[in-house]
Each structure stands twice: as C-alpha cells, then as structure tokens.
PDB file of C-alpha atoms in Angstrom:
ATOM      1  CA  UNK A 790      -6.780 -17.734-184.742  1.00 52.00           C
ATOM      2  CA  UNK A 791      -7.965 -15.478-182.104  1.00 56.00           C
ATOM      3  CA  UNK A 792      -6.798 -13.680-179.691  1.00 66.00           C
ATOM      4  CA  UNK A 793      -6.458 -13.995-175.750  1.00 67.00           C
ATOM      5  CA  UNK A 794      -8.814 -11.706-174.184  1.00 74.00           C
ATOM      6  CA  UNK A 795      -7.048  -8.550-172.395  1.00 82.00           C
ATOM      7  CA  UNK A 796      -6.955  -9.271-168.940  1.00 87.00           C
ATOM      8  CA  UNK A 797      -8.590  -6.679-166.476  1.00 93.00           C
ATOM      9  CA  UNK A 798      -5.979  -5.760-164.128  1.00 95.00           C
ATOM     10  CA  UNK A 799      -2.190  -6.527-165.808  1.00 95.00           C
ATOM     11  CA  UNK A 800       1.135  -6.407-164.548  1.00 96.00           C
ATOM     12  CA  UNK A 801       3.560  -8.268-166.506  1.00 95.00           C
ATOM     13  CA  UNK A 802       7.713  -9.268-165.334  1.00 95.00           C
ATOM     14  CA  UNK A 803      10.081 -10.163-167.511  1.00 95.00           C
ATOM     15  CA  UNK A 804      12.633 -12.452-165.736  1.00 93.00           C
ATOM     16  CA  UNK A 805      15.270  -9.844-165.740  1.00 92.00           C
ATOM     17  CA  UNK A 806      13.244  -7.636-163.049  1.00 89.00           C
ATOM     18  CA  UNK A 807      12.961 -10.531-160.433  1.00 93.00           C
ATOM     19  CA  UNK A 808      15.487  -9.612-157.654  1.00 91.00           C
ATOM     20  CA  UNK A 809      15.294  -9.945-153.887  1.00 84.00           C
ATOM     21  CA  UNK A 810      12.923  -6.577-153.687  1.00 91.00           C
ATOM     22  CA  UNK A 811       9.379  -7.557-151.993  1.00 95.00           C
ATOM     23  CA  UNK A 812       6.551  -5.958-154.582  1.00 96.00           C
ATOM     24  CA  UNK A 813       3.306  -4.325-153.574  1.00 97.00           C
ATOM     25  CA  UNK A 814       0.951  -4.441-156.620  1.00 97.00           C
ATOM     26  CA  UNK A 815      -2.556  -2.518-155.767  1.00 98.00           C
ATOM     27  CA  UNK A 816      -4.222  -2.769-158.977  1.00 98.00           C
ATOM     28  CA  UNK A 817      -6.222   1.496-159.743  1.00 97.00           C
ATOM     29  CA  UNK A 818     -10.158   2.121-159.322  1.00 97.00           C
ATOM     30  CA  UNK A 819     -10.629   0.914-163.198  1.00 97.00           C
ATOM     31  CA  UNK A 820      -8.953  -2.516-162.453  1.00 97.00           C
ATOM     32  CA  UNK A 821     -10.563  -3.337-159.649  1.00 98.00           C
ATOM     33  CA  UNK A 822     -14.158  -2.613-161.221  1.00 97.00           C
ATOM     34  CA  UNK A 823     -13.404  -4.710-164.323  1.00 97.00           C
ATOM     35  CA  UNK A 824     -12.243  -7.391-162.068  1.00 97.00           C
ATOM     36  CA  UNK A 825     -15.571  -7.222-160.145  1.00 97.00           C
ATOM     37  CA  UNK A 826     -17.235  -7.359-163.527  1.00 96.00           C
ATOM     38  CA  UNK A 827     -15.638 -10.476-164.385  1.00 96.00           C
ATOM     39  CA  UNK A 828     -16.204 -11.730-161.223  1.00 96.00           C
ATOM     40  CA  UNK A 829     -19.623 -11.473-160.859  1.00 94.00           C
ATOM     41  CA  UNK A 830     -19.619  -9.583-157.839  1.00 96.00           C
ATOM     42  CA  UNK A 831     -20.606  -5.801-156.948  1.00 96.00           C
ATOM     43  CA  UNK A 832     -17.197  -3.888-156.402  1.00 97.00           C
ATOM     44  CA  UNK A 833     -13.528  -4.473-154.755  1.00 98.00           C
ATOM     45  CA  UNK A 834     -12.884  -1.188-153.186  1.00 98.00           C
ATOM     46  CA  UNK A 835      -9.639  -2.170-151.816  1.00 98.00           C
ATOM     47  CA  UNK A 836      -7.171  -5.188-153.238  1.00 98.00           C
ATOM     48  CA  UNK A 837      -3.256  -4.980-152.767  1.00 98.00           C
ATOM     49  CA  UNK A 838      -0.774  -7.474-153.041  1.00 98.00           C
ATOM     50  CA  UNK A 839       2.547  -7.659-150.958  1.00 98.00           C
ATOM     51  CA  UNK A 840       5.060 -10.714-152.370  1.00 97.00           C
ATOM     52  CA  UNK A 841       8.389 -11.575-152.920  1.00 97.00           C
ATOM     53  CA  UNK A 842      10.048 -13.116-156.032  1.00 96.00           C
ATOM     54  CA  UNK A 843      12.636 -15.473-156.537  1.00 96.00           C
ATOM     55  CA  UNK A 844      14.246 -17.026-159.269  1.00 95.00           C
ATOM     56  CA  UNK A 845      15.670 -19.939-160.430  1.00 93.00           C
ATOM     57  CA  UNK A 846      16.580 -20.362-163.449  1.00 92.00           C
ATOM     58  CA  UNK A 847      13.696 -19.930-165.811  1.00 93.00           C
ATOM     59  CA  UNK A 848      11.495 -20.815-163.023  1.00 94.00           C
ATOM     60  CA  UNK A 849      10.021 -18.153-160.322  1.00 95.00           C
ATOM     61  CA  UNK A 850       8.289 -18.863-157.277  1.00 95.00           C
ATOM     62  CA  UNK A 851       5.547 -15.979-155.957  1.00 96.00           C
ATOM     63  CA  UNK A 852       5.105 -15.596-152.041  1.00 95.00           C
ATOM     64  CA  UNK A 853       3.383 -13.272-150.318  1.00 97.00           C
ATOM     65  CA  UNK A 854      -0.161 -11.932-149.547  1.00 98.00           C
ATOM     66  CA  UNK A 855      -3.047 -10.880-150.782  1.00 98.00           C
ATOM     67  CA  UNK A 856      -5.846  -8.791-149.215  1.00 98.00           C
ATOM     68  CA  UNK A 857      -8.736  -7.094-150.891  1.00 98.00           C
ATOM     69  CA  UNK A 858     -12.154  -5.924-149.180  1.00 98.00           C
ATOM     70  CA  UNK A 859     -14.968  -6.759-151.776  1.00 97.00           C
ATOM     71  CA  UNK A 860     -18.948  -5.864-151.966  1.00 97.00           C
ATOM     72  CA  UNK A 861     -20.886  -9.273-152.671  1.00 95.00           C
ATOM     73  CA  UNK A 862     -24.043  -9.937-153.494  1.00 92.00           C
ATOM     74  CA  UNK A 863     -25.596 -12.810-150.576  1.00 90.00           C
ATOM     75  CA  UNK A 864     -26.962 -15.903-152.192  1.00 86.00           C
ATOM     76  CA  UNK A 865     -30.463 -15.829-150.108  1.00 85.00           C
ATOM     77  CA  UNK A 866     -31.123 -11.751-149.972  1.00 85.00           C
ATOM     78  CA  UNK A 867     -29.432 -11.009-152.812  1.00 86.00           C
ATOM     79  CA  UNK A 868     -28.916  -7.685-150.077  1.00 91.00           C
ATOM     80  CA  UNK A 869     -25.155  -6.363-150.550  1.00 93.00           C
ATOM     81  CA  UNK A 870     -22.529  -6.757-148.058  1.00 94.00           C
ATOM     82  CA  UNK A 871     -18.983  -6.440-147.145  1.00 96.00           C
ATOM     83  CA  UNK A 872     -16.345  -9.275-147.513  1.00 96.00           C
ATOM     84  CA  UNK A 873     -12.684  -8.885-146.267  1.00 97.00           C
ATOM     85  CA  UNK A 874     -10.062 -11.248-148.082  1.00 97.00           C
ATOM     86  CA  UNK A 875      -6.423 -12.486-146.683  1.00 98.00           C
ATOM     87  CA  UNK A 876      -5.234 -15.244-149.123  1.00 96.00           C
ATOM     88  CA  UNK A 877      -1.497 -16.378-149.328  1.00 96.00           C
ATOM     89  CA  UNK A 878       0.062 -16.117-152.173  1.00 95.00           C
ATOM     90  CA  UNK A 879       2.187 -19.251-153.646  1.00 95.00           C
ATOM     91  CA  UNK A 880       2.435 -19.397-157.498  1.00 95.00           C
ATOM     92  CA  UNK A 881       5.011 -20.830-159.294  1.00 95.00           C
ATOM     93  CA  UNK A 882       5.953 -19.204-163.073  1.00 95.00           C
ATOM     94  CA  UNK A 883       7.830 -22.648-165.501  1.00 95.00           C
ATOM     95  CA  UNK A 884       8.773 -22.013-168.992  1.00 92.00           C
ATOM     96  CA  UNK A 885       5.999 -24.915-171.157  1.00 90.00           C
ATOM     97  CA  UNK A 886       6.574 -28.296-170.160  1.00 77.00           C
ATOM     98  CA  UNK A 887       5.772 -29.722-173.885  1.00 67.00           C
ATOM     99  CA  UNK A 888       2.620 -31.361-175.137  1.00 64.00           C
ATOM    100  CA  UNK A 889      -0.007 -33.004-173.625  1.00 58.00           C
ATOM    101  CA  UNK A 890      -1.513 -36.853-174.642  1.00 59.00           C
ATOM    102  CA  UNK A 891      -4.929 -36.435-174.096  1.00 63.00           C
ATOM    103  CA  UNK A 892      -5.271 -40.307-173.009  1.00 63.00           C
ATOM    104  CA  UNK A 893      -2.154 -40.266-170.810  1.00 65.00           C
ATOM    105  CA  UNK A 894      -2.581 -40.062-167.182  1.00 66.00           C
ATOM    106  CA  UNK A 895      -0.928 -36.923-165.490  1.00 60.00           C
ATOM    107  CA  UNK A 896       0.161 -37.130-161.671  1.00 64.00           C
ATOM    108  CA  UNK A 897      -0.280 -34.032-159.757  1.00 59.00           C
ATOM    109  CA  UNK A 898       1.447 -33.171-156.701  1.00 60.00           C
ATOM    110  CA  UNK A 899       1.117 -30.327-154.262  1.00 57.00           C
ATOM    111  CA  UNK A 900       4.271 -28.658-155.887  1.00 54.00           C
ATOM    112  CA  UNK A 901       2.877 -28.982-159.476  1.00 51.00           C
ATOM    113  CA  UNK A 902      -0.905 -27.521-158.396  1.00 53.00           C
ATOM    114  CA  UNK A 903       0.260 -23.857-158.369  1.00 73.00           C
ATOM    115  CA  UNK A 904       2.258 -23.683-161.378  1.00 89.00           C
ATOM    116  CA  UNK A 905       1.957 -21.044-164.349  1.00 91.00           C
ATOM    117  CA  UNK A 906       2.898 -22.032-167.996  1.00 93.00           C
ATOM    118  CA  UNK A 907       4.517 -18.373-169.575  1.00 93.00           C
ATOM    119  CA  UNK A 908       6.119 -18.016-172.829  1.00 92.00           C
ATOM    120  CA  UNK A 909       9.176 -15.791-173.565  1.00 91.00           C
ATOM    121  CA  UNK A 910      10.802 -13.699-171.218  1.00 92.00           C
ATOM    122  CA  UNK A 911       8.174 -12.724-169.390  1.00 94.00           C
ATOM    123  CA  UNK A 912       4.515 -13.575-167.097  1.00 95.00           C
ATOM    124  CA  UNK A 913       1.367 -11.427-166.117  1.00 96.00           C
ATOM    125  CA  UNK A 914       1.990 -11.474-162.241  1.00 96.00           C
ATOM    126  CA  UNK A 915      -1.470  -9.120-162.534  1.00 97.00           C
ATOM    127  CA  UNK A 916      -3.428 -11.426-163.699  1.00 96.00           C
ATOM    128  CA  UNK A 917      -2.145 -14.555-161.777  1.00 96.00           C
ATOM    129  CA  UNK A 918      -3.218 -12.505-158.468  1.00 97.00           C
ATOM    130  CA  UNK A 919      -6.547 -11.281-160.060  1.00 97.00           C
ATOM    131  CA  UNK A 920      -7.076 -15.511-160.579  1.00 95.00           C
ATOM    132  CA  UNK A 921      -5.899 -15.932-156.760  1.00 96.00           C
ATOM    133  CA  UNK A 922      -8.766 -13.502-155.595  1.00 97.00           C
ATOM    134  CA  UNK A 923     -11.450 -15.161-158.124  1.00 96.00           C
ATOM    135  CA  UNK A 924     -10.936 -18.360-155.928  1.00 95.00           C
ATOM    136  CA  UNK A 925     -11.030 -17.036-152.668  1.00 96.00           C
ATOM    137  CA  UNK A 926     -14.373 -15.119-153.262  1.00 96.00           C
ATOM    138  CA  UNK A 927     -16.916 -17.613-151.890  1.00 93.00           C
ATOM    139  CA  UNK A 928     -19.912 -17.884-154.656  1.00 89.00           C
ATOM    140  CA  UNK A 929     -22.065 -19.335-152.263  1.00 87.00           C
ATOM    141  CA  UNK A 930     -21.336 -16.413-149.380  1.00 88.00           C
ATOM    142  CA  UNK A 931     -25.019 -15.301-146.978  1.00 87.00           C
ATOM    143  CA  UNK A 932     -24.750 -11.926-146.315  1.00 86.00           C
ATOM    144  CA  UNK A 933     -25.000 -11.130-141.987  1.00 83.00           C
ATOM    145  CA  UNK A 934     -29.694 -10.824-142.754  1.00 81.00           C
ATOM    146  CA  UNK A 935     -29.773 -13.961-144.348  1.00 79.00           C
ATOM    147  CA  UNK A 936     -31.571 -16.000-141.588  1.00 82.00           C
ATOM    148  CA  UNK A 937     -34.164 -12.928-141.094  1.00 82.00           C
ATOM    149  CA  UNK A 938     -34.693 -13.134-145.211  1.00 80.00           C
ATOM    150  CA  UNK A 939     -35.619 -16.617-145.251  1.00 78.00           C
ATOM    151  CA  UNK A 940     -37.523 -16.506-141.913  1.00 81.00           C
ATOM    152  CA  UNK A 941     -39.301 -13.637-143.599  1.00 80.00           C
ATOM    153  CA  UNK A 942     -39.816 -15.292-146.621  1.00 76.00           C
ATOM    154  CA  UNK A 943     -40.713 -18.804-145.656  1.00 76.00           C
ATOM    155  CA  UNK A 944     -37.287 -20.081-147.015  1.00 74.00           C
ATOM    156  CA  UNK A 945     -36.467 -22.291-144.140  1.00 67.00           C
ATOM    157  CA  UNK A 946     -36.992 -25.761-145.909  1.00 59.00           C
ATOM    158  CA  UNK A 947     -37.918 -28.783-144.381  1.00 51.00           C
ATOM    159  CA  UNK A 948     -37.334 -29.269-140.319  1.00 52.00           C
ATOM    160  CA  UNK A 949     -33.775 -30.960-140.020  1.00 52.00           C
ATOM    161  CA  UNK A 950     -33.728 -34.427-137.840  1.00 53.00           C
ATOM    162  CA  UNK A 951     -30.962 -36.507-136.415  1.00 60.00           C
ATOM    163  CA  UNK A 952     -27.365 -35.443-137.407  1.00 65.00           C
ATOM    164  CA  UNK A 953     -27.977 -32.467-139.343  1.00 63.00           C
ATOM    165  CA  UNK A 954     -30.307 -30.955-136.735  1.00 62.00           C
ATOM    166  CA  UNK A 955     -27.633 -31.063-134.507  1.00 65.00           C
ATOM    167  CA  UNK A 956     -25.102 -29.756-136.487  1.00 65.00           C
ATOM    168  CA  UNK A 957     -27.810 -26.962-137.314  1.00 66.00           C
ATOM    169  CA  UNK A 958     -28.353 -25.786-134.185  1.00 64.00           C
ATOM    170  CA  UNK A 959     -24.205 -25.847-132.923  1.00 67.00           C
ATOM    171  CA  UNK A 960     -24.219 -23.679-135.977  1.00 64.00           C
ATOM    172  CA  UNK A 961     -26.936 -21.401-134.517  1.00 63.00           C
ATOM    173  CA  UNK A 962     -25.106 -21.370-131.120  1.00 63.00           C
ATOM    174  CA  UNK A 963     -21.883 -19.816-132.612  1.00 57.00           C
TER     175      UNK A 963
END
C-alpha cells in the first residue's frame, strides 16, 4: 500500500491544542513555492491565515480568513500578473463517519459540504487552508493586457449579436 504524498505546507493539531486562542498560520518562503508548484501557478509571495478554533467534542469547526497575494499566469497572454486573495475560512474537522455504499445515494447539505474526515487525535489544519487557496485561485483568470493581446493577435473571435453583444459591451463599459 502506498503512501499519502507529503503535503507542501503542513501544520497539524491534535485536539488537545484547540482552545479559545485565534491562530495566525503564514506558511515560510519554501511552503509557499511548493504550493505554487502544485498549483500550477508562478509564486505566492504572501499567504497568512488568521482563524479561530472551537471544539466540540471530537468535532472542530475552523473560522477565520485567509489572504494570500499570488503571481498567475493569464489564460490569453500567458504575461504574469498579480492576484490578491481574501477567502473565508469555514471547515469543519469529524472523526470518519463509516463506510460508503457505492450505489447508495448520499444527501449533502450546506453543513456537510465543508467537512474534513481525520483519523486519531489529530488534523493537518496546513493543508486544509493550502486546499482553501487552490479553490479560490481562478484557473481561467486574464491578466489587466489581455484585450490588447488578443486585439494584437487577432484573438477576438467571431462578432457577438443579440444578448451576448450586449452583455459584451456593459462588460467593456465597466
């Protein structure tokens, strides 16, 4: 059987930590450039994490912020540029429910979205945030020259008509 791969930026709790103390995690230079390499994107020169804890029972709930500045890559230029990130923070750490039958239907509600299976006494906090920045990187970002690239380039597509020409030009307006 093989092993989990090592997340890139790691900072586990064991349940006997969690008290009413906010935490600021700011993951070190190394982190955040393995987390950009598993990303995808150029570099994260800033990421930090302010959030609270609270337990009960087995179960703790995560609150809090998180804010990173990352270097991204725009889908059109492929030019560099600056992205600045404030996501809330709401995970939820449970102890294994039990096993899954694959042909039985699972309801979902907005409570049970954000939770986080952990074994044992303790969960990687670290890597639950790094996962919380992965989503709130847009993959599909255009960098601030992206109209000037595909003007320059002959990447403006077909002419847009009725609705989406519309839409197209409020766009332009803004």
């Amino acid at each position: 059987m093989s092993q989990a791969p090592v997340p890139e930026y790691s900072y586990p709790i064991d349940l006997r930590q969690v008290n009413d103390v906010p935490l600021t995690l700011v993951p070190d230079e190394a982190a955040r450039r393995r987390l950009a390499g598993r990303f995808g994107i150029t570099a994260i020169p800033a990421m930090q994490a302010t959030v609270q804890l609270m337990r009960e029972g087995e179960r703790v709930t995560v609150t809090g912020r998180l804010v990173a500045d990352v270097i991204q890559a725009c889908r059109i230029s492929a030019e560099d540029f600056p992205v600045h990130i404030d996501e809330p923070v709401l995970l939820r750490f449970v102890p294994p429910v039990g096993e899954i039958v694959l042909d039985e239907e699972i309801e979902l509600t907005a409570d049970a979205c954000d939770e986080i299976e952990y074994e044992g006494s303790a969960f990687d906090l670290g890597e639950a945030l790094a996962q919380t920045l992965a989503l709130a990187i847009d993959p599909f970002a255009e960098g601030p020259n992206a109209d000037t690239f595909r003007a320059e380039h002959g990447l403006a597509g077909e002419t847009l008509t009725g609705p989406f020409a519309a839409l197209a030009a409020l766009k332009k307006q803004d």
